PDB file of C-alpha atoms in Angstrom:
ATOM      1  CA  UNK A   1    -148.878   4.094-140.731  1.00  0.00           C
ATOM      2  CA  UNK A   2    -147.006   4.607-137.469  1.00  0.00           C
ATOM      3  CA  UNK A   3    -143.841   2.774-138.750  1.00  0.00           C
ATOM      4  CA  UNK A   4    -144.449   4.293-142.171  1.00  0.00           C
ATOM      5  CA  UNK A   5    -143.854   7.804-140.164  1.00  0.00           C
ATOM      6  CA  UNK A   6    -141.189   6.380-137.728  1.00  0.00           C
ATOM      7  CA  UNK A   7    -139.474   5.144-140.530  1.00  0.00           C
ATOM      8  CA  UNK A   8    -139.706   8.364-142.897  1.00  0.00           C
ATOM      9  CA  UNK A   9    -138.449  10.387-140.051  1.00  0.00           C
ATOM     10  CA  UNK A  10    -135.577   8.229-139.556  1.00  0.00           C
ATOM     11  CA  UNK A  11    -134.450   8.438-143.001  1.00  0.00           C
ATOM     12  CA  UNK A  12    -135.065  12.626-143.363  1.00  0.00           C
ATOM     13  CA  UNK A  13    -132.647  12.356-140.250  1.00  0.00           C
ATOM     14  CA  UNK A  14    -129.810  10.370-142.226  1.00  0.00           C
ATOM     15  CA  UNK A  15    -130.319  12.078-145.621  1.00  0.00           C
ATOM     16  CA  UNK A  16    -131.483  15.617-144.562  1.00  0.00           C
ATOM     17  CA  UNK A  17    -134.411  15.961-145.779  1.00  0.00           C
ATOM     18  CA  UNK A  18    -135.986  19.077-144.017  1.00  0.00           C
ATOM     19  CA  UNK A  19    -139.544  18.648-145.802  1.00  0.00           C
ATOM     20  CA  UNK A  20    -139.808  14.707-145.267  1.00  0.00           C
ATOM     21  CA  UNK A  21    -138.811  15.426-141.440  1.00  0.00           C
ATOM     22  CA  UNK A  22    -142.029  18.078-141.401  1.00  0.00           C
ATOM     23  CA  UNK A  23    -144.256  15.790-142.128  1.00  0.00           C
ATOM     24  CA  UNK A  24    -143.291  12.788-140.967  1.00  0.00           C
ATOM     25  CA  UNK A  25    -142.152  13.964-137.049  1.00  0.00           C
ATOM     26  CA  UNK A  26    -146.096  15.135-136.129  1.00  0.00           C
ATOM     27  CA  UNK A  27    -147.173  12.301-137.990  1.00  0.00           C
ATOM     28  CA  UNK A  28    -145.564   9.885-135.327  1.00  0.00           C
ATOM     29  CA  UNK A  29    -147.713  10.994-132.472  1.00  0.00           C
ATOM     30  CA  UNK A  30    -150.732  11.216-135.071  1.00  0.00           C
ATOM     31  CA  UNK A  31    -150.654   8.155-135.977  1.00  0.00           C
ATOM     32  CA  UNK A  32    -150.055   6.594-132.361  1.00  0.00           C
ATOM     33  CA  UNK A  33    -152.606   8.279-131.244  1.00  0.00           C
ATOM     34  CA  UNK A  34    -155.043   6.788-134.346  1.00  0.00           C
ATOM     35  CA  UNK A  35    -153.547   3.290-133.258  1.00  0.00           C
ATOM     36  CA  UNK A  36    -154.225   3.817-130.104  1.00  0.00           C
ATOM     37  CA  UNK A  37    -158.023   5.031-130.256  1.00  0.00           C
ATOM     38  CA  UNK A  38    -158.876   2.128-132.816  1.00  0.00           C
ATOM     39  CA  UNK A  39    -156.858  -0.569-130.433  1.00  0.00           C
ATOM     40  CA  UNK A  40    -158.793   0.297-126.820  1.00  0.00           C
ATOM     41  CA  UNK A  41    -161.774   0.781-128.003  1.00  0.00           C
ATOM     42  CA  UNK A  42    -164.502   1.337-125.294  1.00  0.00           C
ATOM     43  CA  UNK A  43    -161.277   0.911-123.052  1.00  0.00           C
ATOM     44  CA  UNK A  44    -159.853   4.147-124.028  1.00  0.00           C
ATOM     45  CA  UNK A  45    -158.286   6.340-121.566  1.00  0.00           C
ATOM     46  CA  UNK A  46    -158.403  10.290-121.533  1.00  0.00           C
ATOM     47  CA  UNK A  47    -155.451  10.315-120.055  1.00  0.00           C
ATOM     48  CA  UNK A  48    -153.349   8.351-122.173  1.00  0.00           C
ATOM     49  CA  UNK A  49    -154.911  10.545-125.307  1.00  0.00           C
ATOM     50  CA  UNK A  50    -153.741  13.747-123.308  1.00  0.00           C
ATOM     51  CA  UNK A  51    -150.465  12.273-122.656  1.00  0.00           C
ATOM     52  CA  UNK A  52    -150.037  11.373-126.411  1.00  0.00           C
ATOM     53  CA  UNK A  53    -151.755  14.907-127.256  1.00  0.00           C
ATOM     54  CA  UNK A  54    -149.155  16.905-125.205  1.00  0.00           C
ATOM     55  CA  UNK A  55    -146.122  14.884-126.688  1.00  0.00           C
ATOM     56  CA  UNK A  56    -147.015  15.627-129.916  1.00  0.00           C
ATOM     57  CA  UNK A  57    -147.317  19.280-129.236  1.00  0.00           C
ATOM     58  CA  UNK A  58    -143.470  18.935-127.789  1.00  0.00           C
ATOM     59  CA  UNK A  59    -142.505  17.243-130.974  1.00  0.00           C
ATOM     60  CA  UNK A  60    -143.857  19.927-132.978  1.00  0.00           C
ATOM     61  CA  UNK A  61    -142.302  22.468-130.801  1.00  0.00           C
ATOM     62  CA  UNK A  62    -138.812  21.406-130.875  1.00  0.00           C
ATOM     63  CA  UNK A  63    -138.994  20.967-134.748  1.00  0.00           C
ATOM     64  CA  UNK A  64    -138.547  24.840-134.086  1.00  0.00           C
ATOM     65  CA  UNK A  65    -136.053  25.197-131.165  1.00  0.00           C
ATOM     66  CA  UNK A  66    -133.446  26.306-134.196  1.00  0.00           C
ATOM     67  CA  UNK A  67    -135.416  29.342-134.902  1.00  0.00           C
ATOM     68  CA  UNK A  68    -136.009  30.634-131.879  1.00  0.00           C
ATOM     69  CA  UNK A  69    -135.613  29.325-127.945  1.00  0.00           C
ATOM     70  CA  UNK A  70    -138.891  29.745-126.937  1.00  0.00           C
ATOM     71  CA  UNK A  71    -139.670  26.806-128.921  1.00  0.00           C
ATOM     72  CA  UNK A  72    -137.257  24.662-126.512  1.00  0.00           C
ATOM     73  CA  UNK A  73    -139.263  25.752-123.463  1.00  0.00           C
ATOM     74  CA  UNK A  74    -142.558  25.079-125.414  1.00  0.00           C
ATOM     75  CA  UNK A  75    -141.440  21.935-125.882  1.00  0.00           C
ATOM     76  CA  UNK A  76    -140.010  21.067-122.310  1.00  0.00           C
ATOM     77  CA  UNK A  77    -143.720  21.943-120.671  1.00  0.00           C
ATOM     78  CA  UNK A  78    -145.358  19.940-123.287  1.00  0.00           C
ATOM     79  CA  UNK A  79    -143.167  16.783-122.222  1.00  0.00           C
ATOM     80  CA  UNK A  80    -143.468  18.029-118.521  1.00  0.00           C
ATOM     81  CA  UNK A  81    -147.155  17.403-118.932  1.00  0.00           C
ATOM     82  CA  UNK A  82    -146.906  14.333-121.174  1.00  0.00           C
ATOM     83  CA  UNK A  83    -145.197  12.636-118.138  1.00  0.00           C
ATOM     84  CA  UNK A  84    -147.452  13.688-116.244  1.00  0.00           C
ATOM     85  CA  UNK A  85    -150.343  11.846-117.788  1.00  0.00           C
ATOM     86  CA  UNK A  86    -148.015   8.911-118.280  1.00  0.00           C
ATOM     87  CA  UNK A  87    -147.777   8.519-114.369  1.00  0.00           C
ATOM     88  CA  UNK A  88    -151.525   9.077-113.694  1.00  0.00           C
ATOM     89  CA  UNK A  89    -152.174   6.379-116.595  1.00  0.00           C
ATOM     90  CA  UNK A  90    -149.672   3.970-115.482  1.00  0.00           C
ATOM     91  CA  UNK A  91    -151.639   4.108-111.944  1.00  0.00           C
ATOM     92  CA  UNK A  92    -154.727   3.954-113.943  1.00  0.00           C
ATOM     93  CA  UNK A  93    -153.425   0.368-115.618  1.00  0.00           C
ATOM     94  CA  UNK A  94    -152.512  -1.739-112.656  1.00  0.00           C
ATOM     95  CA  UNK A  95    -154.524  -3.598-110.188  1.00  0.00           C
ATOM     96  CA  UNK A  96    -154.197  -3.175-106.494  1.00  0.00           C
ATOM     97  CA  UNK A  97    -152.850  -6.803-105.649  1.00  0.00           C
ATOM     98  CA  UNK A  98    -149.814  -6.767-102.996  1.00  0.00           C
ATOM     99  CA  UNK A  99    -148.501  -9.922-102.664  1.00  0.00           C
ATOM    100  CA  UNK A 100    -145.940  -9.837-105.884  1.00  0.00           C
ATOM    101  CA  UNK A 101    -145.640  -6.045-106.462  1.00  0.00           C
ATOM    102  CA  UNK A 102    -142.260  -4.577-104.697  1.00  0.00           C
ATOM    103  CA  UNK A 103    -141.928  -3.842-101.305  1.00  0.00           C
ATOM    104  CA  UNK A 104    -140.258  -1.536 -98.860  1.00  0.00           C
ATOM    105  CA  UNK A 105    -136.118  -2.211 -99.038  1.00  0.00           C
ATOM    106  CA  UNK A 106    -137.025  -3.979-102.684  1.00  0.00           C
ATOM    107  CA  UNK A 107    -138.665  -0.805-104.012  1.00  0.00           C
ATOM    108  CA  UNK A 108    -135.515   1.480-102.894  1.00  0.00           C
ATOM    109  CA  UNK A 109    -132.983  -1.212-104.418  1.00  0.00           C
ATOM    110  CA  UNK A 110    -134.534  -1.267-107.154  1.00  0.00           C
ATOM    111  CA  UNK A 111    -135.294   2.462-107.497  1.00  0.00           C
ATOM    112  CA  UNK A 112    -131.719   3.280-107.197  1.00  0.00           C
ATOM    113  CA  UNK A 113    -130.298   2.703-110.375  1.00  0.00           C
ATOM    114  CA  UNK A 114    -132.530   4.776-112.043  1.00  0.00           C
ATOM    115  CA  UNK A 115    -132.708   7.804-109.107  1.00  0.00           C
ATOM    116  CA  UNK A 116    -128.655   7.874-109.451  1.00  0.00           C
ATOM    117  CA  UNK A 117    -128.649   7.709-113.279  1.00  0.00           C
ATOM    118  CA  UNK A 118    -131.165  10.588-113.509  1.00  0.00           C
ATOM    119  CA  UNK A 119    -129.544  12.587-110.979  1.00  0.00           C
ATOM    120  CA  UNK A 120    -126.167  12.112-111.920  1.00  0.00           C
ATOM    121  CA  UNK A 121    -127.102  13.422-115.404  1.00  0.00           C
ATOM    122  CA  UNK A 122    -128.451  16.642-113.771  1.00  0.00           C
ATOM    123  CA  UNK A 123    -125.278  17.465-111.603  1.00  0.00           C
ATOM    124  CA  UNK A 124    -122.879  16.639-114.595  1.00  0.00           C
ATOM    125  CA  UNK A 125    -124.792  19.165-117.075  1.00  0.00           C
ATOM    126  CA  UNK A 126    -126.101  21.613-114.197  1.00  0.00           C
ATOM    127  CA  UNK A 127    -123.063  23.870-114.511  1.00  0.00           C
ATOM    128  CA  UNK A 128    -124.179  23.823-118.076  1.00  0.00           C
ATOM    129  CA  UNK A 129    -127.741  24.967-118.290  1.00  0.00           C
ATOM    130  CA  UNK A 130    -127.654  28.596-117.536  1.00  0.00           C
ATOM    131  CA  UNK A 131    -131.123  30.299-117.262  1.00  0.00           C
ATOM    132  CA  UNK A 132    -132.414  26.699-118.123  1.00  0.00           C
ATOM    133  CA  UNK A 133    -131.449  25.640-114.425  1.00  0.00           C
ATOM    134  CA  UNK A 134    -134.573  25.026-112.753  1.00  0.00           C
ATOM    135  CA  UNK A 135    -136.882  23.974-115.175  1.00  0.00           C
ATOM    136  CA  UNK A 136    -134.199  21.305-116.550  1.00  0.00           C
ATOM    137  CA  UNK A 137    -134.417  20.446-113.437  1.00  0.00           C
ATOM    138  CA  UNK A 138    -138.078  20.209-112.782  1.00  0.00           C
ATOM    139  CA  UNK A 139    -138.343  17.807-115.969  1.00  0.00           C
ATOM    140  CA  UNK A 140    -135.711  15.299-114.789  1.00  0.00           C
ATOM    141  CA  UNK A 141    -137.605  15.240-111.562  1.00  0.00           C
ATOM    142  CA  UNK A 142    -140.800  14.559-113.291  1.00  0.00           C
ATOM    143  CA  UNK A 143    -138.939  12.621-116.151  1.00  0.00           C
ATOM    144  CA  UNK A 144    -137.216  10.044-112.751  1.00  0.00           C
ATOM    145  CA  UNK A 145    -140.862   9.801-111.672  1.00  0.00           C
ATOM    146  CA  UNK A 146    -142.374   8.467-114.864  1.00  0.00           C
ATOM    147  CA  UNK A 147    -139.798   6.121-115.321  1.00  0.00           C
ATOM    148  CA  UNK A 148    -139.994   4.813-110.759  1.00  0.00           C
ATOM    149  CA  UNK A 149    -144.300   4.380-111.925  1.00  0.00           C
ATOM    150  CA  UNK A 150    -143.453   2.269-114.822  1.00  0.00           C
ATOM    151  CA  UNK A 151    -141.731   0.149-112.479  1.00  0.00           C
ATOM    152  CA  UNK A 152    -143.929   0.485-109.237  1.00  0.00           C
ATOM    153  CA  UNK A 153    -146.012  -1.746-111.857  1.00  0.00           C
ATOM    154  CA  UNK A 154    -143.959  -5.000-111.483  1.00  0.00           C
ATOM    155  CA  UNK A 155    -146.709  -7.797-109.800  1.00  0.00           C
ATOM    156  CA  UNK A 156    -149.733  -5.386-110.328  1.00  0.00           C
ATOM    157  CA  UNK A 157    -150.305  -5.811-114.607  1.00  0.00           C
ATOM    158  CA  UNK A 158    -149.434  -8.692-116.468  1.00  0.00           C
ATOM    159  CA  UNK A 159    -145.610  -9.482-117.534  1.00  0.00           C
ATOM    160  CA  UNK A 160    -145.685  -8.180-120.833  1.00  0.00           C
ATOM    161  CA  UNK A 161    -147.698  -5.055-119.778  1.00  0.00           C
ATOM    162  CA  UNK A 162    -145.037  -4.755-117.236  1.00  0.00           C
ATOM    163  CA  UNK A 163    -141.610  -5.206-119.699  1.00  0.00           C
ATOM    164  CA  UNK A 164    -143.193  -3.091-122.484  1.00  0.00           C
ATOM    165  CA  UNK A 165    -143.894  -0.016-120.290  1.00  0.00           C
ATOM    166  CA  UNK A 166    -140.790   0.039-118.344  1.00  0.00           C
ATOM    167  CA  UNK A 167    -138.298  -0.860-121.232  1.00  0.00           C
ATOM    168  CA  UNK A 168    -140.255   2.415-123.132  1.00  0.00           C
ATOM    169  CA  UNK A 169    -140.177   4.286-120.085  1.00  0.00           C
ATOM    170  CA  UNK A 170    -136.434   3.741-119.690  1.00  0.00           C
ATOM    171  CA  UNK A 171    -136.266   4.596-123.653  1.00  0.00           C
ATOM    172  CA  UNK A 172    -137.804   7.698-122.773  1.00  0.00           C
ATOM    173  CA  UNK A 173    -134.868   8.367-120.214  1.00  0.00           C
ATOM    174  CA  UNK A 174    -132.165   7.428-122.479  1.00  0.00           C
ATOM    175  CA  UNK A 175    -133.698   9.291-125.651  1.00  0.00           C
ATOM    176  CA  UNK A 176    -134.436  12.410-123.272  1.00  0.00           C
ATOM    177  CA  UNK A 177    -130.460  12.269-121.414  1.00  0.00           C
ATOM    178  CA  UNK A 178    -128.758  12.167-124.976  1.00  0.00           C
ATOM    179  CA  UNK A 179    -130.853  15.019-126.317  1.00  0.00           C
ATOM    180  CA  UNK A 180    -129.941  17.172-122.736  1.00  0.00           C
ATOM    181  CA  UNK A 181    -126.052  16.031-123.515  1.00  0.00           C
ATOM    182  CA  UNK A 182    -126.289  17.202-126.945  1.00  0.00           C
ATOM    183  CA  UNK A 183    -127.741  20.520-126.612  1.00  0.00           C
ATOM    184  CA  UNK A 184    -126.105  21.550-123.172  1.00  0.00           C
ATOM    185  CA  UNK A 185    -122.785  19.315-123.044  1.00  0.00           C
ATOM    186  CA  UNK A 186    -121.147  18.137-126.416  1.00  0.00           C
ATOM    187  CA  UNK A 187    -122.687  17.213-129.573  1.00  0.00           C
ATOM    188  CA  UNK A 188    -122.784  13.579-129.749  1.00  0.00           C
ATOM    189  CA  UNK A 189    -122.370  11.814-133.078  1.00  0.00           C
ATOM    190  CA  UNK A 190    -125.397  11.181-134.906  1.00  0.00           C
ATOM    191  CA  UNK A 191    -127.624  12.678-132.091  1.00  0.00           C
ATOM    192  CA  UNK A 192    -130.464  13.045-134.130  1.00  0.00           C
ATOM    193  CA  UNK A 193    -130.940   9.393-135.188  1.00  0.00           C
ATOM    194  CA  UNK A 194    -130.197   7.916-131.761  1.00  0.00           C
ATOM    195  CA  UNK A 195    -132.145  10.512-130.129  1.00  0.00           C
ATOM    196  CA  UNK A 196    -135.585   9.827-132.141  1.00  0.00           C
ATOM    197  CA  UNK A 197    -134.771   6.028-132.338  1.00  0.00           C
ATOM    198  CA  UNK A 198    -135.034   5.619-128.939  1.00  0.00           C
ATOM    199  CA  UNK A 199    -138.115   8.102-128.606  1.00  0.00           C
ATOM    200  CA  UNK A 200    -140.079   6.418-131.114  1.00  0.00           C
ATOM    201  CA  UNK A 201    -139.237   3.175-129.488  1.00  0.00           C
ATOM    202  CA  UNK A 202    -140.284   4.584-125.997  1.00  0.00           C
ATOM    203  CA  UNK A 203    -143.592   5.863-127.092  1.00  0.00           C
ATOM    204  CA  UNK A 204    -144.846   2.888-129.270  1.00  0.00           C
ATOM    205  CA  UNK A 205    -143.647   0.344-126.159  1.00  0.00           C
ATOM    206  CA  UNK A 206    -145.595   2.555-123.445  1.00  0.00           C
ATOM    207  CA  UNK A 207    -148.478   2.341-125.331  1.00  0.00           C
ATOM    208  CA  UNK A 208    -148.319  -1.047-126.426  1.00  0.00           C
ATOM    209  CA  UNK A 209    -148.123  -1.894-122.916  1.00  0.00           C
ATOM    210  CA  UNK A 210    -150.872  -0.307-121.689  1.00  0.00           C
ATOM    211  CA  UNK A 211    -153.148  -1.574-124.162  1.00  0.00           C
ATOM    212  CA  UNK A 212    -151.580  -4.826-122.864  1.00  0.00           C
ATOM    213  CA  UNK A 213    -152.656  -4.715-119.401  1.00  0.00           C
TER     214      UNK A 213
END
């Protein structure tokens, strides 16, 4: 059912069609969520629920950012959260074994691909954002955070715990940096498609993972 949704979203994206895409965008998180419940089991975690809760309140939110801006900001706090409960849950989802997680100068080297990309995005589009300024910049703070956790997990879950959360986490980033250069830069060429691609991709591989730990 998740794919089913993923998949009619997509295509309401490509052909335009406004009523498939208001149905099928909530359903995405709905049906995640479903998977999600009936996959953990007694292993469930409020957190992750809240986490998937609060993203599908942003989805429904910017289905509406056309119509009015509040809808933007409605849906900036609900990610702002989401992220949030990410990072608690990816702390929640790792054991508390040393010896192969990163260390000291191998955290920061590693870090630093991902602190430059995420601030570099901010200082090209910060001219940009207008009244937007600080909370923009509150959610690429929080947004950089998610994605050092998801990595801070390398040698404290399993490997494939481990690759699915950070390659969604770093979806997440990419999905969330070409929606940003859209709205405030340029618009890109088929922004819509790449930009739900790769959040559909993020949010079905961070919870994959988790359940995978």
């Amino acid at each position: 059912l998740f794919f089913v949704a993923a998949l009619g979203e997509l295509l309401s994206i490509i052909a335009g069609f406004e009523q498939l895409h208001l149905v099928c965008k909530p359903l995405i998180m709905v049906t995640l969520g479903a998977y999600y419940l009936s996959s953990a089991g007694e292993d469930r975690s409020l957190v992750v629920l809240l986490a998937i809760v609060f993203s599908l309140a942003g989805d429904t939110a910017l289905m509406f950012d056309s119509i009015d801006p509040i809808y933007f900001m409605i849906g900036l706090v609900s990610f702002l959260i989401s992220h949030v409960f990410y990072i608690i849950a990816y702390r929640q989802h790792q054991g508390n074994e040393e010896a192969n997680a990163l260390q000291g100068i191998q955290k920061l080297r590693a870090a630093f691909p991902i602190v430059l990309a995420g601030t570099g995005l901010v200082v090209i589009l910060y001219p940009t954002l207008g009244a937007l300024k600080i909370p923009v910049v509150i959610y690429a703070l929080v947004l950089v955070v998610m994605v050092l956790n998801g990595l801070f997990r390398l040698g404290r879950t399993n490997s494939k715990s481990f690759g699915l959360v950070f390659v969604g986490a770093l979806f997440f980033m990419v999905s969330d940096s070409l929606l940003a250069i859209n709205k405030f830069l340029t618009t890109l060429p088929q922004s819509g498609l790449l930009i739900m691609s790769t959040y559909i991709a993020a949010q079905f591989l961070i919870i994959e993972g988790l359940l995978s730990h």
